[in-house]
XYZ file of C-alpha atoms in Angstrom:
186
model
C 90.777 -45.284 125.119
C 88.975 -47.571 122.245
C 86.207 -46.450 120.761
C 82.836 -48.699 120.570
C 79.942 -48.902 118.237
C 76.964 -48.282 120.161
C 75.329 -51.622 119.210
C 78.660 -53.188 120.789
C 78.630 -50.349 123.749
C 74.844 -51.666 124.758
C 75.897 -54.911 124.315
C 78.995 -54.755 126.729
C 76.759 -52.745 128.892
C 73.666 -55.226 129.150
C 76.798 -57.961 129.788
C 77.771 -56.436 132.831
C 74.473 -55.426 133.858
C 72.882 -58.948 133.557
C 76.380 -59.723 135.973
C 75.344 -57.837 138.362
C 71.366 -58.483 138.621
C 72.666 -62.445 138.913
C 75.311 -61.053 141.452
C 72.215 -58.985 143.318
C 70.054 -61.152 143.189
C 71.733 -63.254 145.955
C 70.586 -60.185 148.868
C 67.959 -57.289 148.085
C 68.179 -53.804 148.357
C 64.937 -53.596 150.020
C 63.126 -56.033 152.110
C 59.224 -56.503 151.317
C 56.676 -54.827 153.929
C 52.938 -56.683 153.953
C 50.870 -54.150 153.268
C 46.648 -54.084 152.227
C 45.147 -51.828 149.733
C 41.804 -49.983 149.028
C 40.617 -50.246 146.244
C 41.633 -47.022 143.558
C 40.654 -45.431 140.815
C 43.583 -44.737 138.222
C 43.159 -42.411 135.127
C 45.903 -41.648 132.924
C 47.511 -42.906 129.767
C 48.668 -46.380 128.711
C 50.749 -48.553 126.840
C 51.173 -52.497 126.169
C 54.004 -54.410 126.003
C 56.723 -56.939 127.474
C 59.213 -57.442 129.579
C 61.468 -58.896 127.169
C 60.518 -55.414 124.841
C 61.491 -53.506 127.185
C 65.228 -55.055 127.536
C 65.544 -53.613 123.867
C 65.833 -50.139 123.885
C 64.862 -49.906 119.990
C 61.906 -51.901 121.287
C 60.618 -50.213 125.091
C 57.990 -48.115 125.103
C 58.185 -47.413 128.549
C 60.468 -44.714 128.558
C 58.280 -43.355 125.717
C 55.494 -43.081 127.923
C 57.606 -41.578 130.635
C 58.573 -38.879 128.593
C 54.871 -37.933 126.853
C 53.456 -38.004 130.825
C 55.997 -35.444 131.896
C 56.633 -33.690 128.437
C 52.766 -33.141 127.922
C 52.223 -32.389 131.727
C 49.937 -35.235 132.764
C 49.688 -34.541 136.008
C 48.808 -31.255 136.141
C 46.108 -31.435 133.371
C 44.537 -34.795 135.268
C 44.251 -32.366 138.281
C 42.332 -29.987 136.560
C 39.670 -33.542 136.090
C 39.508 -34.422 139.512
C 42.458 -36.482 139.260
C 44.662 -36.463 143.579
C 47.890 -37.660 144.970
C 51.174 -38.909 143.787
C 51.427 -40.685 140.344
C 50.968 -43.614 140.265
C 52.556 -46.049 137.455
C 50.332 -49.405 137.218
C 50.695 -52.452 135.377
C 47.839 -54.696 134.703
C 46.242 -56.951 131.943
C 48.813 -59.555 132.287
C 48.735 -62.232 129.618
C 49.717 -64.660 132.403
C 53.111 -63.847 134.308
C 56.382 -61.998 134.230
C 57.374 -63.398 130.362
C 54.282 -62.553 129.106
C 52.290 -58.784 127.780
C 50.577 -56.518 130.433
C 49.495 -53.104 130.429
C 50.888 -49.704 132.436
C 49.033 -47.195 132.935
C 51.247 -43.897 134.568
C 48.403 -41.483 136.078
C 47.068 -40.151 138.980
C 43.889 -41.505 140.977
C 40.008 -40.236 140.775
C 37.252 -41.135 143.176
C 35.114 -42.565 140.563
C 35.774 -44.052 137.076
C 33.558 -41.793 134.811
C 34.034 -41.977 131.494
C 37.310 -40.277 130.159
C 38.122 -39.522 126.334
C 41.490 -40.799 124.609
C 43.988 -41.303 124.649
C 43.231 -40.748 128.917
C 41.934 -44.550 130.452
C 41.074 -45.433 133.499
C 41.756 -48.654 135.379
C 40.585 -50.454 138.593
C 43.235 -51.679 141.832
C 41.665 -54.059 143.380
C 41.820 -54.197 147.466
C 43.834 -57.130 148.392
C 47.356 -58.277 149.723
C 50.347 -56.596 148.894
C 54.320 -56.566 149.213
C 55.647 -53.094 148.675
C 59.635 -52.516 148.109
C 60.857 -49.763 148.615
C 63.538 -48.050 145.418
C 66.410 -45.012 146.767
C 68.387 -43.549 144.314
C 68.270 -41.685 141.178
C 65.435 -42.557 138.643
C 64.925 -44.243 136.332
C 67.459 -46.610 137.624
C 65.939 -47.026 141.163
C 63.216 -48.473 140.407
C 64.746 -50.391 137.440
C 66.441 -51.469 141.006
C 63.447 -52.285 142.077
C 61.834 -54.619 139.775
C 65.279 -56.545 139.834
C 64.883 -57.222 143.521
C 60.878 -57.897 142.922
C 61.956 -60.531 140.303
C 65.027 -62.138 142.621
C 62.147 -62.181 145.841
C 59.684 -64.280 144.226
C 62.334 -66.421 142.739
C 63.145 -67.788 145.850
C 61.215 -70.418 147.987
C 58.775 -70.449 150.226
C 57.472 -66.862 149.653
C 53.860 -65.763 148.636
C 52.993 -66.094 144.732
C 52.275 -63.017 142.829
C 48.232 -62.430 141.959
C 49.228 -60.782 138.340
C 45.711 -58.905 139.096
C 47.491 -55.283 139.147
C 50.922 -54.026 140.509
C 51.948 -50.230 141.015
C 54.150 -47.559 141.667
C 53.705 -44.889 144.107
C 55.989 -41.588 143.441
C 55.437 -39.607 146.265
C 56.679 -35.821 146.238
C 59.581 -36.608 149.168
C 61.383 -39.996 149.538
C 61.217 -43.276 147.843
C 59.508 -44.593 145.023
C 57.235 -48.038 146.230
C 56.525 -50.942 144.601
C 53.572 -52.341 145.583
C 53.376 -56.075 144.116
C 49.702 -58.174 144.403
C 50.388 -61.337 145.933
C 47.660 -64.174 147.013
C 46.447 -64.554 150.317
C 47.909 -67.826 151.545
């Protein structure tokens, strides 16, 4: 068996990947349900950056994040501030679309948005229209999954436009991970 450098490994690797996203992109894994949400309450911790960062794995801070939330036990210590429910992984504070910089926030929600101390922020869903997808299979990859069928849904026709106002994840305890995406009423 030849041996690979890993620069050349991730580079095969992201060649056969971006294959099979164009390849997917043709069907989806899941099929959108309409759903409305209540305004929430998020608290946890949060980091900026881009999509196009995140496709560099010298360059994503998303795992990063991932890994301080679960290695630092998050959830358990947001509990002990009044913090309820599943996380909940948000992006917000978009620049403009899907190319440009937002902000995710991984946390758990509060009934009210007192003040918090860092590196702990808080930040506002708005009620509104949403399409939530639904990710199966082992994580991270199911939801990376995920976002690929979010991206190949709204690059069809003739299917609502995204608000950019704030998206999120819901990780419930059983089951799968949802991806709730804004979208403006029509």
């Amino acid at each position: 068996m030849a041996r690979h450098s890993a620069p050349e490994f991730q580079s095969r690797s992201r060649c056969l990947l971006d294959g099979l996203a164009r390849r997917r992109s043709r069907w989806l894994v899941s099929t959108p349900e309409s759903r409305h949400a209540k305004p929430k309450q998020i608290v946890g911790l949060a980091i900026r950056t881009t999509n196009n960062a995140e496709s560099s794995p010298s360059a994503a801070k998303i795992p990063l994040l991932w890994e301080r939330f679960s290695n630092e036990r998050w959830p358990e210590r947001l509990e002990k501030i009044g913090a309820f429910g599943p996380t909940i992984a948000v992006y917000s504070a978009y620049e403009s679309d899907a190319s440009g910089s937002y902000q995710l926030l991984v946390g758990r929600q509060v009934r009210d948005s007192r003040p918090v101390s860092p590196p702990l922020q808080i930040v506002s869903i708005a009620q509104g229209s949403y399409l939530a997808f639904r990710c199966s299979g082992p994580l991270p990859q199911a939801v990376i999954d995920g976002w690929r069928d979010v991206w190949a849904y709204f690059g069809r026709d003739n299917v609502p436009a995204r608000a950019y106002t704030a998206d999120f994840e819901i990780y419930g305890d059983a089951g799968p991970v949802e991806i709730w995406v804004a979208v403006q009423d029509r």
